[in-house]
Each structure stands twice: as structure tokens, then as C-alpha cells.
Coordinates of C-alpha atoms in Angstrom, one line a residue:
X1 CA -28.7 9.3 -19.8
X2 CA -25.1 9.5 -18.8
X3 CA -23.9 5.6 -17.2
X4 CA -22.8 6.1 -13.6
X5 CA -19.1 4.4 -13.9
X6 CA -18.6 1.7 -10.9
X7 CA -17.3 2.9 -7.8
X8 CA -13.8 1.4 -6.1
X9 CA -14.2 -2.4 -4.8
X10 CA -13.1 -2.2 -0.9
X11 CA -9.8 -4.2 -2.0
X12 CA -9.1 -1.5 -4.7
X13 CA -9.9 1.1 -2.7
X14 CA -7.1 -0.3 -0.4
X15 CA -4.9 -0.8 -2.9
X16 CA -4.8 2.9 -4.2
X17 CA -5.1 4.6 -0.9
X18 CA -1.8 2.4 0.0
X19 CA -0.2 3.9 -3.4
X20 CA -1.5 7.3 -2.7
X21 CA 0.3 7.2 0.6
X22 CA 3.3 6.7 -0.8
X23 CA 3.5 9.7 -2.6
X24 CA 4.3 11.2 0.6
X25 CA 7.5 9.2 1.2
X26 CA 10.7 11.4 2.0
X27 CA 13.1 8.0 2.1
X28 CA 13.0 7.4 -1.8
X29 CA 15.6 4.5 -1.3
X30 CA 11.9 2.3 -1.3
X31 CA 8.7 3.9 -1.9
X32 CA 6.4 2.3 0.3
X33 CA 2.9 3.3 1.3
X34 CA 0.8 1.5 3.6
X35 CA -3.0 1.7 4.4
X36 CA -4.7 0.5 7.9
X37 CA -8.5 -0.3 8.1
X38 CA -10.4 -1.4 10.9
X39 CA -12.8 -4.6 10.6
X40 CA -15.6 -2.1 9.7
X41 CA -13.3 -1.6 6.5
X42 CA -13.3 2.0 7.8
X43 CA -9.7 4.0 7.1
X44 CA -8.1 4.4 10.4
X45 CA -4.5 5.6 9.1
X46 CA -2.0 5.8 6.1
X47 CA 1.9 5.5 6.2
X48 CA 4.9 6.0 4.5
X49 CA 8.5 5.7 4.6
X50 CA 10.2 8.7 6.3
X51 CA 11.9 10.0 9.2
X52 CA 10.0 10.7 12.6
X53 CA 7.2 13.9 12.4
X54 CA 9.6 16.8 13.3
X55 CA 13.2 14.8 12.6
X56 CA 15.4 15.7 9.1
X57 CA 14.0 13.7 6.6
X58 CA 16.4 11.8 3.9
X59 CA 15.0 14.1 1.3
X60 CA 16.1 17.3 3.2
X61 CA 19.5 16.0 4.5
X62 CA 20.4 12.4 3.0
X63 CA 20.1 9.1 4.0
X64 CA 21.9 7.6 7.2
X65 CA 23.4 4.4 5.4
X66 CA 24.4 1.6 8.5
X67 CA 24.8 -2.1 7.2
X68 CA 22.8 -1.0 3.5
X69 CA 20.2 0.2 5.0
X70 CA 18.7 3.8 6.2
X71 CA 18.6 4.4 9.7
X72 CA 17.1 7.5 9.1
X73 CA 13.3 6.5 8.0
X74 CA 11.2 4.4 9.3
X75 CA 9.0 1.8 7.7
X76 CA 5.4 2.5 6.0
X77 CA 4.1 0.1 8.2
X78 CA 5.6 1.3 11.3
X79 CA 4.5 5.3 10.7
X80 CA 0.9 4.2 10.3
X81 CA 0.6 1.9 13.7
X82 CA 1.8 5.6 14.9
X83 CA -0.4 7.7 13.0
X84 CA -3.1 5.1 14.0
X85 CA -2.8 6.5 17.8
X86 CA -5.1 4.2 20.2
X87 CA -7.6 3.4 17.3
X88 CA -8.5 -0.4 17.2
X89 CA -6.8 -2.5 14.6
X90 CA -7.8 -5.8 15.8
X91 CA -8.8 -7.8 13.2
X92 CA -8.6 -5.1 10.6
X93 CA -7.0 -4.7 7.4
X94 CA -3.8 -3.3 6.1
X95 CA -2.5 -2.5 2.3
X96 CA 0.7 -2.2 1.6
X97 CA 2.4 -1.1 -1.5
X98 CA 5.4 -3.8 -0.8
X99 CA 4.9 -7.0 0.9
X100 CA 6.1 -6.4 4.9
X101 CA 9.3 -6.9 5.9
X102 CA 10.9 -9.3 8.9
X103 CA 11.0 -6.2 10.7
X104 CA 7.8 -4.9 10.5
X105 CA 5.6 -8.1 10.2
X106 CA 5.6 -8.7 13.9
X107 CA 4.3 -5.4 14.4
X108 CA 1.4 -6.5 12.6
X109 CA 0.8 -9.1 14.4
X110 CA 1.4 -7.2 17.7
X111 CA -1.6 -5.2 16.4
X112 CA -4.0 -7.6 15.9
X113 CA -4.1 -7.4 11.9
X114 CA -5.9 -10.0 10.1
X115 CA -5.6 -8.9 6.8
X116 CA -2.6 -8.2 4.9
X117 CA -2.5 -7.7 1.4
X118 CA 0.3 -5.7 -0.8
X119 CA 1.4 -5.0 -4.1
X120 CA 4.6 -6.8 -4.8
X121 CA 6.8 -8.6 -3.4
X122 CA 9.6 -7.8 -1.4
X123 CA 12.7 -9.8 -0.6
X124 CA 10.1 -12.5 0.0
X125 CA 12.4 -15.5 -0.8
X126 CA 13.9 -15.1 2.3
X127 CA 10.9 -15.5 4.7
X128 CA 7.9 -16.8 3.0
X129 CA 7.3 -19.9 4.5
X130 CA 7.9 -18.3 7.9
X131 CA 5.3 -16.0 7.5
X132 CA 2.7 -18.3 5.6
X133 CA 3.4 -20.3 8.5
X134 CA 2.5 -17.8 11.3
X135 CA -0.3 -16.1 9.2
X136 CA -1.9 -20.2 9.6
X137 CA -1.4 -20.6 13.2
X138 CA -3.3 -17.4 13.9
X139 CA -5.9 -17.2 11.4
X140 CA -4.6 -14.3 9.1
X141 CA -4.5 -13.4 5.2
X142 CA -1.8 -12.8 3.8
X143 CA -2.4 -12.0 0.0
X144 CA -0.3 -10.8 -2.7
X145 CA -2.9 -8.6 -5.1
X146 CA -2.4 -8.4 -8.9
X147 CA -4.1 -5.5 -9.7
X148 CA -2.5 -2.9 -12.6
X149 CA -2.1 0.5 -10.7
X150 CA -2.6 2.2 -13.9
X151 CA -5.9 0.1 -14.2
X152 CA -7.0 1.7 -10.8
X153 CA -5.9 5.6 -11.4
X154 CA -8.1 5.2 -14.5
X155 CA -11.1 3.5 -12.5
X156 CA -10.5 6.2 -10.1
X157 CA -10.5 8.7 -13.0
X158 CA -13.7 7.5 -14.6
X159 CA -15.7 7.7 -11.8
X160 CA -14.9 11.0 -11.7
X161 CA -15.8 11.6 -14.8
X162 CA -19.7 10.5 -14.1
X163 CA -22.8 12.1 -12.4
X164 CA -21.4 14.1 -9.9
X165 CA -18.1 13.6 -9.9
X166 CA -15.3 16.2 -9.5
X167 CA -14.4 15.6 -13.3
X168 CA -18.0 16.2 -14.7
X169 CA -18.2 17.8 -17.8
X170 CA -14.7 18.5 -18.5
X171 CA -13.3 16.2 -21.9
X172 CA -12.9 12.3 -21.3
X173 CA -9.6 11.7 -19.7
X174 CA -7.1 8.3 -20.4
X175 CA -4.2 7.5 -18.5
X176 CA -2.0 6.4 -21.6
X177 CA 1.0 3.8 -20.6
X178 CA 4.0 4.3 -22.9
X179 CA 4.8 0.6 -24.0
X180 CA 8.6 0.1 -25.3
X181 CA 8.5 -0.5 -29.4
X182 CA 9.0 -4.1 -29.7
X183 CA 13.0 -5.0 -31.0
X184 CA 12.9 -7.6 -34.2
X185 CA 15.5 -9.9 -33.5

């Protein structure tokens, strides 16, 4: 009897449809990918870095440098509260592949997010105690997650590769990570 591999925990599952969603990113300056559940831990919308739906995007035309930054695209975070319509976000979830920025934490907020976790960090020196200190007043996670993203394509992969997955009977697949040699010194 084959052994049914173990499906995606919810935070995984976040995690990797947050990377996923970044493979759509046209502003390659920062690939960022972002993924927006409800408190039901149902997917309500994805986002990426890019210019508005119907603008030039940066990968078409360039980037639109001002002050070191693109003016051109538009935050992960920002293009899924968009995508997200009217849906309700209160007290949901959101993944991010990079911590959220000054800009775009507030927008979080605004939406009623409780639950903000990412996969590194991102200029966070400059306002982590302001946001650890806002995510306490109002009762919100915010929570850097160590997972390996190689580790989760090859969960993703395995699972796959069991009773009824889209994988099934083809030969065992690895994701293989190239490690540098090590240098004697």
C-alpha cells in the first residue's frame, strides 16, 4: 500500500501561495508576492508587484526610477487589497513573501488584518518597534516564518506524487539545491 504523503499545513499553504504569486511580478527590482485569507482561512486574493491591470508594466517598458524607487509598480500588498474587491478581510490572514513596508502596513491595518506573516525581512531595522508596537495595541500577529521554500516545493511535490495526485505514477521527483563546495582556508 502506497503512504498518502501529508498534505500542506494552513501556514505552508500560505507561505507557498505567497511565493507562487510572485512569480507573476513584472517589477523585478523586488519580487514580492503576497497572499490574503479570510478568517475562514479561505483564499480571497493573491498579489504581486506590478504596474496597474492595463498600465505598461516595468518589464515591457522599464522602471520609472524617482527618489530610488519605482513609481511605476505597485506593492504586492497593495494589488491584492485590489484584487480582493469588497471581499471581507477583517480579521483574516495575509502572507507575504517580504515583511510589509511603512507604506503598505497601514493598508493592512485599514483592512482589518490580523494576521501577518512573511518570509524575510525587509528594511525592518528601520520600523520594527513601530510596528510591534501597533500590531499590540490592536491585537494583531505579526510573525516572521522560517520555513525553507525549497522544503515546501518538495512537500508540495510529494504530495503529488501520492494516491491521486497529479504526479502519480510518473518516477520519484527531488528538488536538488546546488550547495557551493566548501573553500579550505
Amino acid at each position: 500500500m502506497i503512504e498518502n504523503p501529508p498534505r500542506l499545513e494552513f501556514l505552508e499553504y500560505g507561505a507557498l501561495t505567497a511565493v507562487t504569486s510572485s512569480c507573476r511580478v513584472t517589477c523585478r527590482r523586488r519580487i514580492v508576492g503576497c497572499a490574503f485569507f479570510n478568517k475562514h482561512k479561505v483564499v480571497v486574493s493573491t498579489g504581486y508587484n506590478g504596474a496597474p491591470a492595463g498600465a505598461p508594466q516595468c518589464d515591457q517598458i522599464g522602471h520609472l526610477m524617482v527618489n530610488g524607487h519605482c513609481e511605476r509598480s505597485t506593492h504586492a500588498e497593495r494589488n491584492g487589497v485590489v484584487f480582493a474587491g469588497d471581499r471581507d478581510l477583517v480579521d483574516g490572514y495575509i502572507f507575504v513573501t517580504s515583511r510589509p513596508c511603512q507604506d503598505c502596513f497601514p493598508l493592512l491595518i485599514e483592512m482589518k488584518i490580523k494576521y501577518v506573516y512573511y518570509l524575510e525581512e525587509y528594511r525592518s531595522e528601520e520600523f520594527d518597534a513601530e510596528q510591534r508596537k501597533i500590531c499590540k495595541e490592536r491585537g494583531m500577529i505579526l510573525e516572521k516564518l522560517s520555513y525553507n521554500v525549497v522544503e515546501l516545493f518538495q512537500k508540495a511535490l510529494d504530495f503529488h506524487q501520492g494516491p491521486g495526485g497529479l504526479l502519480i505514477g510518473k518516477n520519484k521527483l527531488r528538488i536538488i539545491e546546488d550547495i557551493p563546495e566548501m573553500m579550505d582556508h
